[in-house]
Coordinates of C-alpha atoms in Angstrom, one line a residue:
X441 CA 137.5 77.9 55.9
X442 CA 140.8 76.9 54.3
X443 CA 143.3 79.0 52.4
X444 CA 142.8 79.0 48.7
X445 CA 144.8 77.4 45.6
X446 CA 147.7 80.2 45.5
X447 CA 148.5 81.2 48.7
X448 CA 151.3 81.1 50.3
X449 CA 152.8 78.6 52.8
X450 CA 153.4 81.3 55.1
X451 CA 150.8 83.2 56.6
X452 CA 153.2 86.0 57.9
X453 CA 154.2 86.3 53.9
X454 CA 150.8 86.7 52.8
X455 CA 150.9 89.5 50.0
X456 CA 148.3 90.8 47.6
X457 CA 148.7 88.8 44.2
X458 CA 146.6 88.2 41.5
X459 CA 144.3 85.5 43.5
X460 CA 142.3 86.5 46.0
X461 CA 144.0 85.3 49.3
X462 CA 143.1 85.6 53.2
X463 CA 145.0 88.3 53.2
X464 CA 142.2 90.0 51.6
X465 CA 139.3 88.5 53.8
X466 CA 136.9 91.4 54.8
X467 CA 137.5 90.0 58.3
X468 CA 140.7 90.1 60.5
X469 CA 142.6 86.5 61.2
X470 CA 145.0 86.3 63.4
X471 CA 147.1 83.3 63.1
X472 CA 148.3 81.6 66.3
X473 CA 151.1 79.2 66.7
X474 CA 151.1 76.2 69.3
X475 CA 152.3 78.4 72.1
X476 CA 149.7 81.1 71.4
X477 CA 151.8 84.0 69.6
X478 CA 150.8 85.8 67.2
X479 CA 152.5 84.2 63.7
X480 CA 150.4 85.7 61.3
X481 CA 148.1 88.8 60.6
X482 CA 145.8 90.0 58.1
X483 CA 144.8 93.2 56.4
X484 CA 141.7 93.6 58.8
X485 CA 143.7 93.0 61.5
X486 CA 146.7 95.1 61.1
X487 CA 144.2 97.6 60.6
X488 CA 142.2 96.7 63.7
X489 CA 145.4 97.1 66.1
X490 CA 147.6 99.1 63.9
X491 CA 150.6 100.4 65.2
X492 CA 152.8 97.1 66.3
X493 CA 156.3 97.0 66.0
X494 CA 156.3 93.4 64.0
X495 CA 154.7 93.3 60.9
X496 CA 154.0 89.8 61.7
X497 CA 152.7 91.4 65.1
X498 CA 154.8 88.6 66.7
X499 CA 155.3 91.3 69.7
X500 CA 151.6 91.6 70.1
X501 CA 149.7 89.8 73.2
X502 CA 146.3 88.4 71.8
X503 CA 143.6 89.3 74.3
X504 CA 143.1 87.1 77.4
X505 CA 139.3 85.8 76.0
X506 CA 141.1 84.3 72.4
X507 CA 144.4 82.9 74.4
X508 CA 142.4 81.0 76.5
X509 CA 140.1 79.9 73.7
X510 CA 143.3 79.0 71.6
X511 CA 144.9 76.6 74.2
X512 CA 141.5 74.7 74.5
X513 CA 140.9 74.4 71.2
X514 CA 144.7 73.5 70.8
X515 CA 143.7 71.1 73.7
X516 CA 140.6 69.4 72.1
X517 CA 138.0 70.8 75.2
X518 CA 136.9 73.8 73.1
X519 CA 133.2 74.2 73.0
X520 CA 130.9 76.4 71.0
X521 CA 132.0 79.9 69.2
X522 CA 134.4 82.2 71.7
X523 CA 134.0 85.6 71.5
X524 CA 135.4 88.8 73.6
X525 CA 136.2 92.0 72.8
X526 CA 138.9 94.0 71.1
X527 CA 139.2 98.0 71.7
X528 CA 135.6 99.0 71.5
X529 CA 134.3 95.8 69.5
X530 CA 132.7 92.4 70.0
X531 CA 134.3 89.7 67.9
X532 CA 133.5 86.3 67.6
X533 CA 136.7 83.9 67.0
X534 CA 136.2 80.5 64.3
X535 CA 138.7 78.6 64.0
X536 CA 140.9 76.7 61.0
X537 CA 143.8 74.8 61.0
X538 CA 147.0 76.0 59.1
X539 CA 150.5 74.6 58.7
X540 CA 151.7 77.5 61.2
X541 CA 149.2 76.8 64.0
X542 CA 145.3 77.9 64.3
X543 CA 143.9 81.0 62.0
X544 CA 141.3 82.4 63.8
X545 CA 138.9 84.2 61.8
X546 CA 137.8 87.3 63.9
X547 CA 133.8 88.1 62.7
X548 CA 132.6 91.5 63.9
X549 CA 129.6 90.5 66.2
X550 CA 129.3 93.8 67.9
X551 CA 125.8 95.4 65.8
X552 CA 123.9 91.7 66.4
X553 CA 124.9 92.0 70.0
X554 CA 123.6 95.7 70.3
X555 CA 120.6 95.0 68.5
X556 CA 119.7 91.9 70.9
X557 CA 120.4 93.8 73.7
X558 CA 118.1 97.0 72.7
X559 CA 115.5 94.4 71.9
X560 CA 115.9 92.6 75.2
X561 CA 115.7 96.0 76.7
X562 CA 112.3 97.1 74.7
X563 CA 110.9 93.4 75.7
X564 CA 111.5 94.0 79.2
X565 CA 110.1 97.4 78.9
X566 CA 107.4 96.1 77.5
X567 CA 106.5 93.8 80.2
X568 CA 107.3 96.8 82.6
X569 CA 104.7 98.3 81.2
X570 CA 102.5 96.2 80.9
X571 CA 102.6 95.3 84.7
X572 CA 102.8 99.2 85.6
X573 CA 99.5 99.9 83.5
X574 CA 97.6 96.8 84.6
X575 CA 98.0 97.3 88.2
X576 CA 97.5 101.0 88.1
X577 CA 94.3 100.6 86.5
X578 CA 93.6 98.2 89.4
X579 CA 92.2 100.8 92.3
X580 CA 89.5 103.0 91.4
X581 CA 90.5 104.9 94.6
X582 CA 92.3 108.4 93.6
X583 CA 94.8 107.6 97.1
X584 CA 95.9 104.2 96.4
X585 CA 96.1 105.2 93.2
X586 CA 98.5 107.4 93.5
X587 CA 100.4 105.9 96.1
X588 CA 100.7 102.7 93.5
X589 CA 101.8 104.8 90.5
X590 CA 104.4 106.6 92.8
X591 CA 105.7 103.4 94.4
X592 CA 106.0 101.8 90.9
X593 CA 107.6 104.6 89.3
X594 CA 110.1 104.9 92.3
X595 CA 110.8 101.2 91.6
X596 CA 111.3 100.8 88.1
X597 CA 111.9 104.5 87.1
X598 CA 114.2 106.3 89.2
X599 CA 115.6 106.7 92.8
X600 CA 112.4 108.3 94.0
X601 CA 109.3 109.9 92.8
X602 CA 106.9 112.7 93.7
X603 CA 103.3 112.2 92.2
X604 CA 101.7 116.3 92.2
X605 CA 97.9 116.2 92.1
X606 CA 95.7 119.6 91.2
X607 CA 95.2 121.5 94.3
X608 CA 91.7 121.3 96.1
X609 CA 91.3 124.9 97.7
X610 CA 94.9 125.5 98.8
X611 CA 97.0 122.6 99.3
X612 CA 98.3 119.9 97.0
X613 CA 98.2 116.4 97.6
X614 CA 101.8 114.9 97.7
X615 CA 103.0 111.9 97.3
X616 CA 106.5 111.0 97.9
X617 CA 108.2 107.0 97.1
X618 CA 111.4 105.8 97.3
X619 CA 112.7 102.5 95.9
X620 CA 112.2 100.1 98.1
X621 CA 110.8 102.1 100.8
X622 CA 106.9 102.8 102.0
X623 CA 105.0 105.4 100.5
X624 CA 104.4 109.0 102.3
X625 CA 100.9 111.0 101.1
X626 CA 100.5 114.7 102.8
X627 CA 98.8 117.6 101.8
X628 CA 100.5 120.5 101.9
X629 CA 100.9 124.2 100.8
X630 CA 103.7 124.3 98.2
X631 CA 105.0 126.9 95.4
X632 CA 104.9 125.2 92.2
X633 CA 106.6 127.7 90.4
X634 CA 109.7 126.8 93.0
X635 CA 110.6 123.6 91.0
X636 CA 111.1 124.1 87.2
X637 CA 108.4 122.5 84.8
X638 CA 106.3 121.9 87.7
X639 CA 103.5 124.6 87.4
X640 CA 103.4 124.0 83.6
X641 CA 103.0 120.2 83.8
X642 CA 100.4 120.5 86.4
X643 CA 98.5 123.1 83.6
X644 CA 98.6 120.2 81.0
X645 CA 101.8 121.8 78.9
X646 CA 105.0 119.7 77.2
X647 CA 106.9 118.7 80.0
X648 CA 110.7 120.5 80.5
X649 CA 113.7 118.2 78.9
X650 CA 115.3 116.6 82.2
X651 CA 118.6 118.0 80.4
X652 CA 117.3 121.7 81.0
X653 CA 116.4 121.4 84.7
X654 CA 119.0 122.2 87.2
X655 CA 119.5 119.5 89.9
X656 CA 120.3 122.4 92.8
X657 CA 116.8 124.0 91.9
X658 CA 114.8 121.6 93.0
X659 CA 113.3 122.1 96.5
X660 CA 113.6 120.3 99.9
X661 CA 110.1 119.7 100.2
X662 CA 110.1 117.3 96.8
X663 CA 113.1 115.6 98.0
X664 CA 111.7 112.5 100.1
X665 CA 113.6 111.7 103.3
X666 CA 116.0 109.4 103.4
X667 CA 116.8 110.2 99.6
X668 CA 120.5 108.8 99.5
X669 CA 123.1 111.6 98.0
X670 CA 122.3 114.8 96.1
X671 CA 119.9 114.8 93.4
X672 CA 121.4 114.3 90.2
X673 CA 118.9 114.0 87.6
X674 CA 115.1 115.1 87.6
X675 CA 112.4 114.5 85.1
X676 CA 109.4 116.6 85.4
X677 CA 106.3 115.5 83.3
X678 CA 102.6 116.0 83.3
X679 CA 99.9 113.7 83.9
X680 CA 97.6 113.9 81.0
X681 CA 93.8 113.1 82.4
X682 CA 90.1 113.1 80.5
X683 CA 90.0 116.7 79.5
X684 CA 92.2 118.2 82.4
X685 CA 95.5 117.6 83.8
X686 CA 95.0 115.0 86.3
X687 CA 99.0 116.1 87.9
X688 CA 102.3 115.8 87.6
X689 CA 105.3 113.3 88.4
X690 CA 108.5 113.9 89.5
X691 CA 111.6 111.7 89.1
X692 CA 114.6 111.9 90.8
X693 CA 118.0 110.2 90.8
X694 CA 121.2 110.5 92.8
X695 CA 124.0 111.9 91.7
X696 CA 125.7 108.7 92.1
X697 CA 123.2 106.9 89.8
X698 CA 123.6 107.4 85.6
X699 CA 121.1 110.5 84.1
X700 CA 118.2 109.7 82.3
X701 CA 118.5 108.9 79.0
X702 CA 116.4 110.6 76.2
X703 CA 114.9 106.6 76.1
X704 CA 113.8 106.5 79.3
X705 CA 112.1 110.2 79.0
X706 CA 109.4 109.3 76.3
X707 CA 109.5 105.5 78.9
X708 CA 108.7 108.1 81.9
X709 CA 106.3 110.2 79.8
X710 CA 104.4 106.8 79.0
X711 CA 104.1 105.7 82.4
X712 CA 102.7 109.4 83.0
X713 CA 100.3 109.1 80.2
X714 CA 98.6 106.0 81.8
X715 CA 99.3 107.3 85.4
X716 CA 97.3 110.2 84.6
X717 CA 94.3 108.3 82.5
X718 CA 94.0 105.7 85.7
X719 CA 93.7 108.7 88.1
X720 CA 91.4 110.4 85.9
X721 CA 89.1 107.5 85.7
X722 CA 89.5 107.0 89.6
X723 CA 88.7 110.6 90.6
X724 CA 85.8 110.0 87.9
X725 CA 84.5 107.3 90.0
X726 CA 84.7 108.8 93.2
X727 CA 82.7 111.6 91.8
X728 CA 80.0 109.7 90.6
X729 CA 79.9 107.6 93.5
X730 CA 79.4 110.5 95.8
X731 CA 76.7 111.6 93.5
X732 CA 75.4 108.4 93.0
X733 CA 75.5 108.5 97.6
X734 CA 73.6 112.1 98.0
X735 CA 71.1 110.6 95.7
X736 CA 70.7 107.6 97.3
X737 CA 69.9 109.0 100.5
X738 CA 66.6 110.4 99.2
X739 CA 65.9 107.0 97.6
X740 CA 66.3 104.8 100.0
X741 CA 63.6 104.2 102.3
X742 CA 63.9 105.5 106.3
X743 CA 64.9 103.6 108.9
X744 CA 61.9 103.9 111.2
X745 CA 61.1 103.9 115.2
X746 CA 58.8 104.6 117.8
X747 CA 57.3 108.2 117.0
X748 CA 54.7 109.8 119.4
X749 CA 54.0 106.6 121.4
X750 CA 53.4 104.5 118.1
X751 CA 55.5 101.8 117.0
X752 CA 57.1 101.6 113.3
X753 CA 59.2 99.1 112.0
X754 CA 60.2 98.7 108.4
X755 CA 61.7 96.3 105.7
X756 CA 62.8 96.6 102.1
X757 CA 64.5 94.4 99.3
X758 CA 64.8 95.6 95.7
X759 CA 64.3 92.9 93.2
X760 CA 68.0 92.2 92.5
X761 CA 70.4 91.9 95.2
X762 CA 72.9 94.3 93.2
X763 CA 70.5 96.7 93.5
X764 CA 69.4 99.1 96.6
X765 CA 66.8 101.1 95.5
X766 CA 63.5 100.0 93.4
X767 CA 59.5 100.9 92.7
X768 CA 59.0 100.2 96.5
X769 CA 58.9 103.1 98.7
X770 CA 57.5 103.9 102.2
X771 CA 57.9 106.9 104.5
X772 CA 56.5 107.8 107.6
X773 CA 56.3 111.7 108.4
X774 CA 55.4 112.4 111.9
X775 CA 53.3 115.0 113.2
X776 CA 54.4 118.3 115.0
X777 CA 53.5 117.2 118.2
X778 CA 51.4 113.9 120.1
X779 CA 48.4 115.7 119.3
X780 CA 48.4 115.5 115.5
X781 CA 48.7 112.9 113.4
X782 CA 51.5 110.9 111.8
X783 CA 51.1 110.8 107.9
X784 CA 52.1 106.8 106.5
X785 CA 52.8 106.1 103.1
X786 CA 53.6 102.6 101.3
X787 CA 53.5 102.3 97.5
X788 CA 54.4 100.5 94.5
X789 CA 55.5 102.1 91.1
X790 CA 55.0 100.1 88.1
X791 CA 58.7 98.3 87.2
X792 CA 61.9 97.8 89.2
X793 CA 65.1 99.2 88.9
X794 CA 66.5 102.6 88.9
X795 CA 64.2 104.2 86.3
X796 CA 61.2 102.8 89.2
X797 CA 63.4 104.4 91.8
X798 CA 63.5 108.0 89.9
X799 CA 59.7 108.0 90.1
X800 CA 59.7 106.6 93.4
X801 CA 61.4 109.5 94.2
X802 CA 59.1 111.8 92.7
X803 CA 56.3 110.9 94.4
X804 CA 57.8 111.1 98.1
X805 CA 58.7 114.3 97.3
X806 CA 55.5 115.2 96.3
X807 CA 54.3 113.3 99.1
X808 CA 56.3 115.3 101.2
X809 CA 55.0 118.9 99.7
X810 CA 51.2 117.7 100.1
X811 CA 51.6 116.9 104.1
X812 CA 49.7 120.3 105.2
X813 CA 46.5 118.8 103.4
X814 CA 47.5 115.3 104.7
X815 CA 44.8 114.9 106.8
X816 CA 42.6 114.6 104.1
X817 CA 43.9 111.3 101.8
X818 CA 41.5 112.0 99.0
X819 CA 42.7 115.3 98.5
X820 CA 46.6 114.1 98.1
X821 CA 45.5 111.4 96.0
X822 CA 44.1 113.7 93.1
X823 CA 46.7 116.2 93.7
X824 CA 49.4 113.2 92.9
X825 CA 47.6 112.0 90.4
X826 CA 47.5 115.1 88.3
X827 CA 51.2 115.7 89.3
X828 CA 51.7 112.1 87.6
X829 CA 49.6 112.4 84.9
X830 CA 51.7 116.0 83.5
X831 CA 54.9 114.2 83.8
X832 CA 56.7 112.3 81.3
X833 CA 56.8 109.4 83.2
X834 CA 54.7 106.6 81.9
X835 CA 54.0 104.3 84.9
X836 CA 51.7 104.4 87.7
X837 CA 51.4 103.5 91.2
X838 CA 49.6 101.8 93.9
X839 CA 49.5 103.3 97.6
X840 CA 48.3 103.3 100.8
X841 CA 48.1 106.2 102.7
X842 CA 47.5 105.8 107.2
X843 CA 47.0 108.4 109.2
X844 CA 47.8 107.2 113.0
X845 CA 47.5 109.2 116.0
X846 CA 47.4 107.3 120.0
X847 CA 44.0 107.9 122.3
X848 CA 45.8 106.8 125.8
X849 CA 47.0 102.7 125.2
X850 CA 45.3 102.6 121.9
X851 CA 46.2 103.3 118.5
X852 CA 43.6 104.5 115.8
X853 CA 44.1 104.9 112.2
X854 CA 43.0 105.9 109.1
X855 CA 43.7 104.1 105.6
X856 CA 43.0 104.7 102.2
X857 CA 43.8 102.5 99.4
X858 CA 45.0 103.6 95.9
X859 CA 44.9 100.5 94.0
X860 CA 46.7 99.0 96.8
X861 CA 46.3 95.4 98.6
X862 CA 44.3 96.4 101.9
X863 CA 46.2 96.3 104.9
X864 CA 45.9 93.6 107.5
X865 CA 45.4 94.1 111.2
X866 CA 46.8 91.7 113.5
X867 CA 44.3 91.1 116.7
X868 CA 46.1 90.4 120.3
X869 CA 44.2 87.1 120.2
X870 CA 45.8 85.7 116.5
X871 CA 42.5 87.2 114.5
X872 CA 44.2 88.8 111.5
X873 CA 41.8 91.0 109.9
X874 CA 41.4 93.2 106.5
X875 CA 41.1 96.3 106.4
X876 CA 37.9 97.4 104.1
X877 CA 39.3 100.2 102.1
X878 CA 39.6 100.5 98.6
X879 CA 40.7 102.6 95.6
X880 CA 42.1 103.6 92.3
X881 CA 45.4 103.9 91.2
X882 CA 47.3 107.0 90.9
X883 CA 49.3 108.3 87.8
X884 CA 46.9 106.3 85.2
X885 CA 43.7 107.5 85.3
X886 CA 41.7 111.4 85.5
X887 CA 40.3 110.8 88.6
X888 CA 41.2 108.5 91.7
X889 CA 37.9 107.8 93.7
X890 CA 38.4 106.0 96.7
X891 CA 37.0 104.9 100.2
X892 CA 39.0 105.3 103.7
X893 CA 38.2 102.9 106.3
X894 CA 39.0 103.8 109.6
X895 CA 40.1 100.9 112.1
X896 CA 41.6 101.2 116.3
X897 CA 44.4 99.1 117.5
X898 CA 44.4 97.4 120.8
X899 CA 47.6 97.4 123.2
X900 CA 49.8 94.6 121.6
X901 CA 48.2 94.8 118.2
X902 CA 49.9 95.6 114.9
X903 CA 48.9 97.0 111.4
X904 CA 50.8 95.8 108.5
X905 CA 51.2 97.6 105.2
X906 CA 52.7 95.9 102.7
X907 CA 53.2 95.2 99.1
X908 CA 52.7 92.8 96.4
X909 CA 56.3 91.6 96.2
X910 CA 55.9 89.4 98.9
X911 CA 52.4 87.7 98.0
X912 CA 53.2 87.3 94.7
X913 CA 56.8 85.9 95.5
X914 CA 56.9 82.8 93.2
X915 CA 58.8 79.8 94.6
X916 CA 57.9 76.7 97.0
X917 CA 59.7 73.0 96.1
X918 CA 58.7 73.3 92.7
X919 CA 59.8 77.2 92.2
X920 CA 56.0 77.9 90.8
X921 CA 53.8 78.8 93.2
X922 CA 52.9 82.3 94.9
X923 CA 53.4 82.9 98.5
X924 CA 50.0 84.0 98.7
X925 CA 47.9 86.1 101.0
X926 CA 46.9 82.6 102.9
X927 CA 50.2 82.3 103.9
X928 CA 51.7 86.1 104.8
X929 CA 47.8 85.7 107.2
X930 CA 49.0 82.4 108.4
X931 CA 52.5 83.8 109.2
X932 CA 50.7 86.9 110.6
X933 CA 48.8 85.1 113.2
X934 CA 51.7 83.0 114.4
X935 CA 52.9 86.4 115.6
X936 CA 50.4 88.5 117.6
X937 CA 51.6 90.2 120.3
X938 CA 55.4 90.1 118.6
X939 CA 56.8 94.4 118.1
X940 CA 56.4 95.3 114.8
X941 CA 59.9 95.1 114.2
X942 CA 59.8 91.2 114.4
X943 CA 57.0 91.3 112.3
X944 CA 58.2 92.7 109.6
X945 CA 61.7 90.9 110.1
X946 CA 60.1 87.4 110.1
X947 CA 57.4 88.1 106.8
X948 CA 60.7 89.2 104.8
X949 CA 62.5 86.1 106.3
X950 CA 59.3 83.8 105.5
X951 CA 59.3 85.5 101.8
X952 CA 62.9 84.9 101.1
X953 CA 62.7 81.7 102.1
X954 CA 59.8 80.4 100.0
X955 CA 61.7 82.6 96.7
X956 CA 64.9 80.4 97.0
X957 CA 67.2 81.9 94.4
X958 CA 64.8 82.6 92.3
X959 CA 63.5 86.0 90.6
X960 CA 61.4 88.1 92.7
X961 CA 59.7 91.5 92.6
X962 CA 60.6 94.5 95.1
X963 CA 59.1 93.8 98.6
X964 CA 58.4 96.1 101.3
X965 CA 56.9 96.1 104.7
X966 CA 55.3 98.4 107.2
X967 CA 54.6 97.7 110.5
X968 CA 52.4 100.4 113.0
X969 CA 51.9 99.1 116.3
X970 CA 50.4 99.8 119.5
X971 CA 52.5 99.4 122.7
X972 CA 51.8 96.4 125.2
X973 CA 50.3 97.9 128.5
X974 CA 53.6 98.5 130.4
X975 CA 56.2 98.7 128.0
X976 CA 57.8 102.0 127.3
X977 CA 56.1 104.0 124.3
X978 CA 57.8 106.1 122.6
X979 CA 57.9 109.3 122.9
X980 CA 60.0 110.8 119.9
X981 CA 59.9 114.1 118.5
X982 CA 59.2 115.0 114.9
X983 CA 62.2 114.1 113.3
X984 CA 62.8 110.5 115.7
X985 CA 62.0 108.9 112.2
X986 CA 65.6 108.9 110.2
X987 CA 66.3 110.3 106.8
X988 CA 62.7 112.4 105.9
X989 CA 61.8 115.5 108.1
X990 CA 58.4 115.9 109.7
X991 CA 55.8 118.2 109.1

């Protein structure tokens, strides 16, 4: 830019005439000679540092950042735009040559720079949050969750902070972070009425402007240790969760450090919102899982042992591997004393999956109602049935019930079949034989007529009860073929003599093996064994058999 047609020679001389001049530029020029003074002012700039002595403001220093600028440019090394400030404003200088030295054209850059910063500062805060809400919605655990949303809000918040949840009886779990510094989680007895906003926040209200709470009335107990200087500044907000407050956070800062400004409120209050919604949805999930555990414990099948000088081993795998429970079920419930008999189920409900494992438990517990009349198997199959049939379940079962009891070293039994496979007895000598007992299924038909078959085992020999998930496992080299009774008889005999719990470990293992990774149904196993001559029986009580009680 260049001085137009009409002005004068002189900057210094510049008055207002009939032509616009650069004496009316919006913009103030200062015009510098070759030794840097000031030669030449403008409007705008007298009015930018008014009150010099010199109307041509000869007396007046330029600042250091356009000196320096006007010897390099005087010098031929100046690069790029200078800029600097001048009272309160950014400017940024452009040069143009006149006859008295260099005008430079002073262009008000303080707004752009503001704005860039403010938008720097909401991009960063941005990404802060992003980070702050994706790793606090990475711990379904309500501890580590709050230790991370403390720790992060001590680190990009504030000095320190004290995450508040609701009380469970009458302490409060508290959880105290400073920057920098390992996180500390008590629980402790506290007044939340003692720090101001805090009992509101933790009810769910509007949380207390930090500007209207009192540094000096905050208690020592929120104060972490090693908290440097007095506090200075405290923000108290709630945690908002799914329906009820999930707590509150406290933020502190020294009284060194700068207050919180009303822009890093509604920041904190954001960080609270998500804090709270990521605690909510933890504590969810560790109420459903403990649900989802005391549930479980009635589904999943016993682990068994040696009950009344019988042996009893047992093995189950649901269809998926995700999955623990399924439509396979078995239960042994032994007698009051050696002299009665030990009541054995194992069944098959129709499907896989939880909604088979609902019904599954159904029928144990009915099971387990029905074992004063369980010495009498035809009676607690019609009694099932009709329980099955008034429900609104649609599926039926298969079972085998057993009732074992020990005569000195042998081991006699009595099975009925439901619509079951029949069991198969494994001889001393390798024999493996069937049991002859047959039957109807329950929960499908009026009337479940059936034959029991009574059989004796031999010191060393083993009953296996078992269900169609492992005959009917579908693999081999081509992945199409059943496992088949042939071979679970084959597998049998190679172990005669083996405990049941070997049994049972190496048809699951055999079963597996021949599946591959392929689909398969539930499979469970049973085995009831008599002791070899000379090993120890046992001799456990009614309840040696875990997770169901005895008669």
């Amino acid at each position: 830019m260049i001085p137009s047609p009409g002005s004068p020679t002189h900057p210094g001389d510049a008055r207002v005439g009939s032509v616009p001049t650069w004496d009316d530029a919006p913009c103030p020029v200062l015009v510098l000679d070759a030794h840097g003074r000031v030669v030449g002012r403008n409007r705008a700039a007298r009015l930018l540092v008014p009150g010099l002595p010199s109307d041509d403001g000869s007396s007046w220093e330029p600042p250091g950042w356009l000196s320096d600028a006007h010897r390099r440019h005087t010098g031929g090394t100046a690069e790029g735009a200078p800029s600097g400030t001048i009272g309160d404003r950014v400017f940024e200088a452009r040069p143009t040559p006149t006859a008295d030295g260099v005008a430079w054209w002073l262009v008000d850059d303080t707004d752009r720079r503001l704005a860039e910063a403010a938008l720097l500062r909401a991009q960063d805060r941005t990404d802060t949050a992003s980070l702050l809400f994706s790793t606090l919605l990475s711990s379904l655990n309500v501890p580590r969750c709050a230790e991370i949303a403390a720790r992060m809000a001590a680190d990009h918040l504030a000095d320190a902070a004290v995450l508040v949840t609701p009380p469970v009886g009458r302490g409060y779990a508290v959880t105290h972070a400073r920057r920098g510094e390992p996180v500390v989680q008590e629980t402790r007895q506290v007044d939340p009425h003692g720090v101001p906003g805090l009992a509101e926040a933790l009810r769910g209200f509007p949380p207390v402007p930090a500007r209207w709470i009192n540094p000096d009335d905050i208690p020592g107990w929120v104060v972490p240790d090693g908290f440097a200087g007095p506090v200075g500044s405290v923000i108290v907000t709630p945690l908002p969760g799914h329906g009820v407050p999930a707590g509150a956070l406290i933020l502190l800062r020294s009284g060194t450090e700068q207050a919180f400004t009303p822009d890093e409120e509604r920041f904190a209050r954001l960080f609270a919102a998500r804090a709270g919604t990521a605690l909510s949805a933890a504590r969810l999930y560790s109420e459903q899982t403990a649900i989802t555990a005391t549930l479980m414990r009635d589904l999943l099948p016993p682990a068994l042992h040696s009950v009344h000088g019988v042996e009893y081993a047992g093995r189950y795998r649901a269809a998926a591997d995700h999955e623990r429970v399924g439509g396979d079920f078995y239960d042994v419930h032994p007698g009051a004393d050696a002299s009665e008999e030990t009541f054995v189920v194992l069944g098959d409900v129709a499907g896989k999956g939880l909604d088979a494992a609902v019904l599954t438990g159904k029928i144990r517990n009915t099971l387990q109602a029905l074992l004063p009349l369980a010495s009498d198997h035809q009676q607690v199959l019609s009694l099932l049935n009709g329980a099955l049939l008034n429900s609104h379940h649609a599926r039926f079962a298969t079972l085998v019930l057993a009732s074992v009891k020990r005569h000195g070293d042998t081991v006699r039994l009595r099975l009925t079949s439901a619509g079951h496979l029949p069991p198969l007895v494994v001889r001393a000598d390798g024999t493996v034989e069937e049991v002859d007992t047959r039957g109807t299924l329950v929960g499908a038909l009026p009337t479940t007529p059936g034959r029991t078959a009574e059989t004796e085992l031999a010191p060393g020999e083993t009953c296996l009860l078992y269900t169609d998930g492992i005959t009917e496992a579908r693999g081999g080299p081509l992945g199409d073929e059943l496992f088949g009774e042939h071979r679970l008889r084959k597998a049998l005999a190679e172990c005669a003599g083996m405990p049941g719990e070997a049994i049972v470990e190496r048809v699951q293992m055999l079963a597996a093996q021949w599946l591959g990774s392929g689909r398969h149904d539930d499979m469970a196993a049973v085995a009831i064994g008599a002791p070899r001559r000379g090993a120890p029986g046992g001799t456990g009580g009614r309840n040696a058999v875990a997770g169901r009680p005895g008669r």
